């Protein structure tokens, strides 16, 4: 019984780790995109992503 519980927590930990990793990755990417669009209109990040100059 204890072995099954520990196995379950290991899988839960791995699942949460990947979930938060992908969530933060996409969230930070989205925030950077918003910041670039609102404040840095001549940003190289946006220029690199879209190949269109926003200046």
mmCIF file of N, CA and C in Angstrom:
data_model
loop_
_atom_site.group_PDB
_atom_site.id
_atom_site.type_symbol
_atom_site.label_atom_id
_atom_site.label_comp_id
_atom_site.label_asym_id
_atom_site.label_seq_id
_atom_site.Cartn_x
_atom_site.Cartn_y
_atom_site.Cartn_z
ATOM 1 N N UNK A 1 0.824 -1.206 0.000
ATOM 2 C CA UNK A 1 0.000 0.000 0.000
ATOM 3 C C UNK A 1 0.863 1.263 0.000
ATOM 4 N N UNK A 2 1.854 1.294 0.857
ATOM 5 C CA UNK A 2 2.725 2.469 0.900
ATOM 6 C C UNK A 2 3.477 2.624 -0.422
ATOM 7 N N UNK A 3 3.875 1.502 -1.003
ATOM 8 C CA UNK A 3 4.589 1.553 -2.278
ATOM 9 C C UNK A 3 3.708 2.148 -3.383
ATOM 10 N N UNK A 4 2.433 1.764 -3.402
ATOM 11 C CA UNK A 4 1.506 2.281 -4.414
ATOM 12 C C UNK A 4 1.302 3.789 -4.217
ATOM 13 N N UNK A 5 1.179 4.230 -2.985
ATOM 14 C CA UNK A 5 0.983 5.657 -2.709
ATOM 15 C C UNK A 5 2.217 6.458 -3.150
ATOM 16 N N UNK A 6 3.397 5.962 -2.842
ATOM 17 C CA UNK A 6 4.603 6.677 -3.243
ATOM 18 C C UNK A 6 4.734 6.722 -4.766
ATOM 19 N N UNK A 7 4.372 5.637 -5.428
ATOM 20 C CA UNK A 7 4.385 5.604 -6.887
ATOM 21 C C UNK A 7 3.422 6.645 -7.452
ATOM 22 N N UNK A 8 2.246 6.741 -6.840
ATOM 23 C CA UNK A 8 1.252 7.715 -7.284
ATOM 24 C C UNK A 8 1.767 9.139 -7.124
ATOM 25 N N UNK A 9 2.422 9.429 -6.015
ATOM 26 C CA UNK A 9 2.937 10.780 -5.797
ATOM 27 C C UNK A 9 4.070 11.113 -6.758
ATOM 28 N N UNK A 10 4.851 10.127 -7.118
ATOM 29 C CA UNK A 10 5.919 10.377 -8.098
ATOM 30 C C UNK A 10 5.316 10.757 -9.449
ATOM 31 N N UNK A 11 4.290 10.020 -9.869
ATOM 32 C CA UNK A 11 3.635 10.364 -11.137
ATOM 33 C C UNK A 11 2.947 11.723 -11.054
ATOM 34 N N UNK A 12 2.328 12.018 -9.938
ATOM 35 C CA UNK A 12 1.673 13.305 -9.761
ATOM 36 C C UNK A 12 2.691 14.444 -9.818
ATOM 37 N N UNK A 13 3.822 14.252 -9.192
ATOM 38 C CA UNK A 13 4.861 15.273 -9.208
ATOM 39 C C UNK A 13 5.379 15.514 -10.628
ATOM 40 N N UNK A 14 5.604 14.446 -11.369
ATOM 41 C CA UNK A 14 6.085 14.589 -12.752
ATOM 42 C C UNK A 14 5.038 15.300 -13.611
ATOM 43 N N UNK A 15 3.780 14.917 -13.430
ATOM 44 C CA UNK A 15 2.711 15.545 -14.198
ATOM 45 C C UNK A 15 2.619 17.041 -13.882
ATOM 46 N N UNK A 16 2.650 17.402 -12.614
ATOM 47 C CA UNK A 16 2.581 18.812 -12.230
ATOM 48 C C UNK A 16 3.793 19.581 -12.725
ATOM 49 N N UNK A 17 4.955 18.948 -12.675
ATOM 50 C CA UNK A 17 6.167 19.620 -13.148
ATOM 51 C C UNK A 17 6.042 19.978 -14.622
ATOM 52 N N UNK A 18 5.607 19.010 -15.445
ATOM 53 C CA UNK A 18 5.473 19.298 -16.875
ATOM 54 C C UNK A 18 4.360 20.296 -17.137
ATOM 55 N N UNK A 19 3.278 20.191 -16.383
ATOM 56 C CA UNK A 19 2.178 21.134 -16.565
ATOM 57 C C UNK A 19 2.628 22.568 -16.287
ATOM 58 N N UNK A 20 3.307 22.773 -15.159
ATOM 59 C CA UNK A 20 3.755 24.123 -14.834
ATOM 60 C C UNK A 20 4.840 24.599 -15.786
ATOM 61 N N UNK A 21 5.680 23.695 -16.232
ATOM 62 C CA UNK A 21 6.726 24.086 -17.171
ATOM 63 C C UNK A 21 6.120 24.628 -18.464
ATOM 64 N N UNK A 22 5.176 23.879 -19.039
ATOM 65 C CA UNK A 22 4.566 24.335 -20.283
ATOM 66 C C UNK A 22 3.702 25.566 -20.057
ATOM 67 N N UNK A 23 3.008 25.599 -18.927
ATOM 68 C CA UNK A 23 2.163 26.758 -18.638
ATOM 69 C C UNK A 23 2.998 28.026 -18.542
ATOM 70 N N UNK A 24 4.092 27.982 -17.774
ATOM 71 C CA UNK A 24 4.923 29.174 -17.632
ATOM 72 C C UNK A 24 5.609 29.528 -18.943
ATOM 73 N N UNK A 25 5.996 28.519 -19.709
ATOM 74 C CA UNK A 25 6.637 28.801 -20.991
ATOM 75 C C UNK A 25 5.700 29.584 -21.911
ATOM 76 N N UNK A 26 4.462 29.095 -22.070
ATOM 77 C CA UNK A 26 3.525 29.775 -22.957
ATOM 78 C C UNK A 26 3.073 31.110 -22.370
ATOM 79 N N UNK A 27 2.917 31.166 -21.049
ATOM 80 C CA UNK A 27 2.476 32.405 -20.421
ATOM 81 C C UNK A 27 3.522 33.502 -20.573
ATOM 82 N N UNK A 28 4.796 33.158 -20.364
ATOM 83 C CA UNK A 28 5.860 34.151 -20.505
ATOM 84 C C UNK A 28 5.992 34.566 -21.970
ATOM 85 N N UNK A 29 5.848 33.613 -22.865
ATOM 86 C CA UNK A 29 5.896 33.952 -24.283
ATOM 87 C C UNK A 29 4.769 34.911 -24.654
ATOM 88 N N UNK A 30 3.572 34.646 -24.127
ATOM 89 C CA UNK A 30 2.431 35.518 -24.394
ATOM 90 C C UNK A 30 2.654 36.908 -23.808
ATOM 91 N N UNK A 31 3.204 36.965 -22.590
ATOM 92 C CA UNK A 31 3.486 38.260 -21.972
ATOM 93 C C UNK A 31 4.521 39.042 -22.770
ATOM 94 N N UNK A 32 5.540 38.369 -23.244
ATOM 95 C CA UNK A 32 6.545 39.049 -24.063
ATOM 96 C C UNK A 32 5.921 39.592 -25.344
ATOM 97 N N UNK A 33 5.037 38.814 -25.917
ATOM 98 C CA UNK A 33 4.371 39.270 -27.126
ATOM 99 C C UNK A 33 3.524 40.514 -26.849
ATOM 100 N N UNK A 34 2.780 40.496 -25.750
ATOM 101 C CA UNK A 34 1.968 41.657 -25.387
ATOM 102 C C UNK A 34 2.838 42.873 -25.099
ATOM 103 N N UNK A 35 3.912 42.667 -24.376
ATOM 104 C CA UNK A 35 4.800 43.783 -24.065
ATOM 105 C C UNK A 35 5.424 44.353 -25.330
ATOM 106 N N UNK A 36 5.797 43.483 -26.243
ATOM 107 C CA UNK A 36 6.376 43.966 -27.488
ATOM 108 C C UNK A 36 5.365 44.770 -28.290
ATOM 109 N N UNK A 37 4.121 44.301 -28.339
ATOM 110 C CA UNK A 37 3.124 45.004 -29.127
ATOM 111 C C UNK A 37 2.760 46.350 -28.500
ATOM 112 N N UNK A 38 2.754 46.418 -27.184
ATOM 113 C CA UNK A 38 2.267 47.643 -26.564
ATOM 114 C C UNK A 38 3.360 48.678 -26.349
ATOM 115 N N UNK A 39 4.591 48.223 -25.988
ATOM 116 C CA UNK A 39 5.613 49.188 -25.615
ATOM 117 C C UNK A 39 6.757 49.279 -26.617
ATOM 118 N N UNK A 40 7.210 48.143 -27.119
ATOM 119 C CA UNK A 40 8.395 48.160 -27.971
ATOM 120 C C UNK A 40 7.964 47.827 -29.402
ATOM 121 N N UNK A 41 7.494 48.825 -30.115
ATOM 122 C CA UNK A 41 6.924 48.564 -31.438
ATOM 123 C C UNK A 41 8.002 48.220 -32.450
ATOM 124 N N UNK A 42 9.235 48.609 -32.177
ATOM 125 C CA UNK A 42 10.319 48.283 -33.091
ATOM 126 C C UNK A 42 11.157 47.132 -32.538
ATOM 127 N N UNK A 43 10.504 46.252 -31.825
ATOM 128 C CA UNK A 43 11.249 45.193 -31.150
ATOM 129 C C UNK A 43 11.786 44.167 -32.145
ATOM 130 N N UNK A 44 13.014 43.719 -31.951
ATOM 131 C CA UNK A 44 13.548 42.677 -32.829
ATOM 132 C C UNK A 44 12.834 41.331 -32.670
ATOM 133 N N UNK A 45 12.237 41.077 -31.486
ATOM 134 C CA UNK A 45 11.525 39.816 -31.288
ATOM 135 C C UNK A 45 10.310 39.739 -32.213
ATOM 136 N N UNK A 46 9.522 40.790 -32.234
ATOM 137 C CA UNK A 46 8.361 40.820 -33.116
ATOM 138 C C UNK A 46 8.817 40.825 -34.573
ATOM 139 N N UNK A 47 9.845 41.561 -34.847
ATOM 140 C CA UNK A 47 10.350 41.602 -36.224
ATOM 141 C C UNK A 47 10.807 40.215 -36.673
ATOM 142 N N UNK A 48 11.440 39.499 -35.752
ATOM 143 C CA UNK A 48 11.920 38.159 -36.089
ATOM 144 C C UNK A 48 10.757 37.185 -36.261
ATOM 145 N N UNK A 49 9.726 37.327 -35.440
ATOM 146 C CA UNK A 49 8.607 36.385 -35.504
ATOM 147 C C UNK A 49 7.744 36.625 -36.739
ATOM 148 N N UNK A 50 7.487 37.859 -37.075
ATOM 149 C CA UNK A 50 6.523 38.130 -38.135
ATOM 150 C C UNK A 50 7.181 38.554 -39.440
ATOM 151 N N UNK A 51 8.457 38.936 -39.384
ATOM 152 C CA UNK A 51 9.187 39.427 -40.549
ATOM 153 C C UNK A 51 8.567 40.701 -41.106
ATOM 154 N N UNK A 52 7.870 41.442 -40.252
ATOM 155 C CA UNK A 52 7.268 42.711 -40.668
ATOM 156 C C UNK A 52 7.692 43.766 -39.644
ATOM 157 N N UNK A 53 8.154 44.873 -40.122
ATOM 158 C CA UNK A 53 8.587 45.924 -39.213
ATOM 159 C C UNK A 53 7.372 46.710 -38.720
ATOM 160 N N UNK A 54 7.285 46.889 -37.384
ATOM 161 C CA UNK A 54 6.162 47.625 -36.790
ATOM 162 C C UNK A 54 6.522 49.076 -36.490
ATOM 163 N N UNK A 55 7.618 49.528 -37.000
ATOM 164 C CA UNK A 55 8.020 50.915 -36.709
ATOM 165 C C UNK A 55 7.121 51.875 -37.467
#
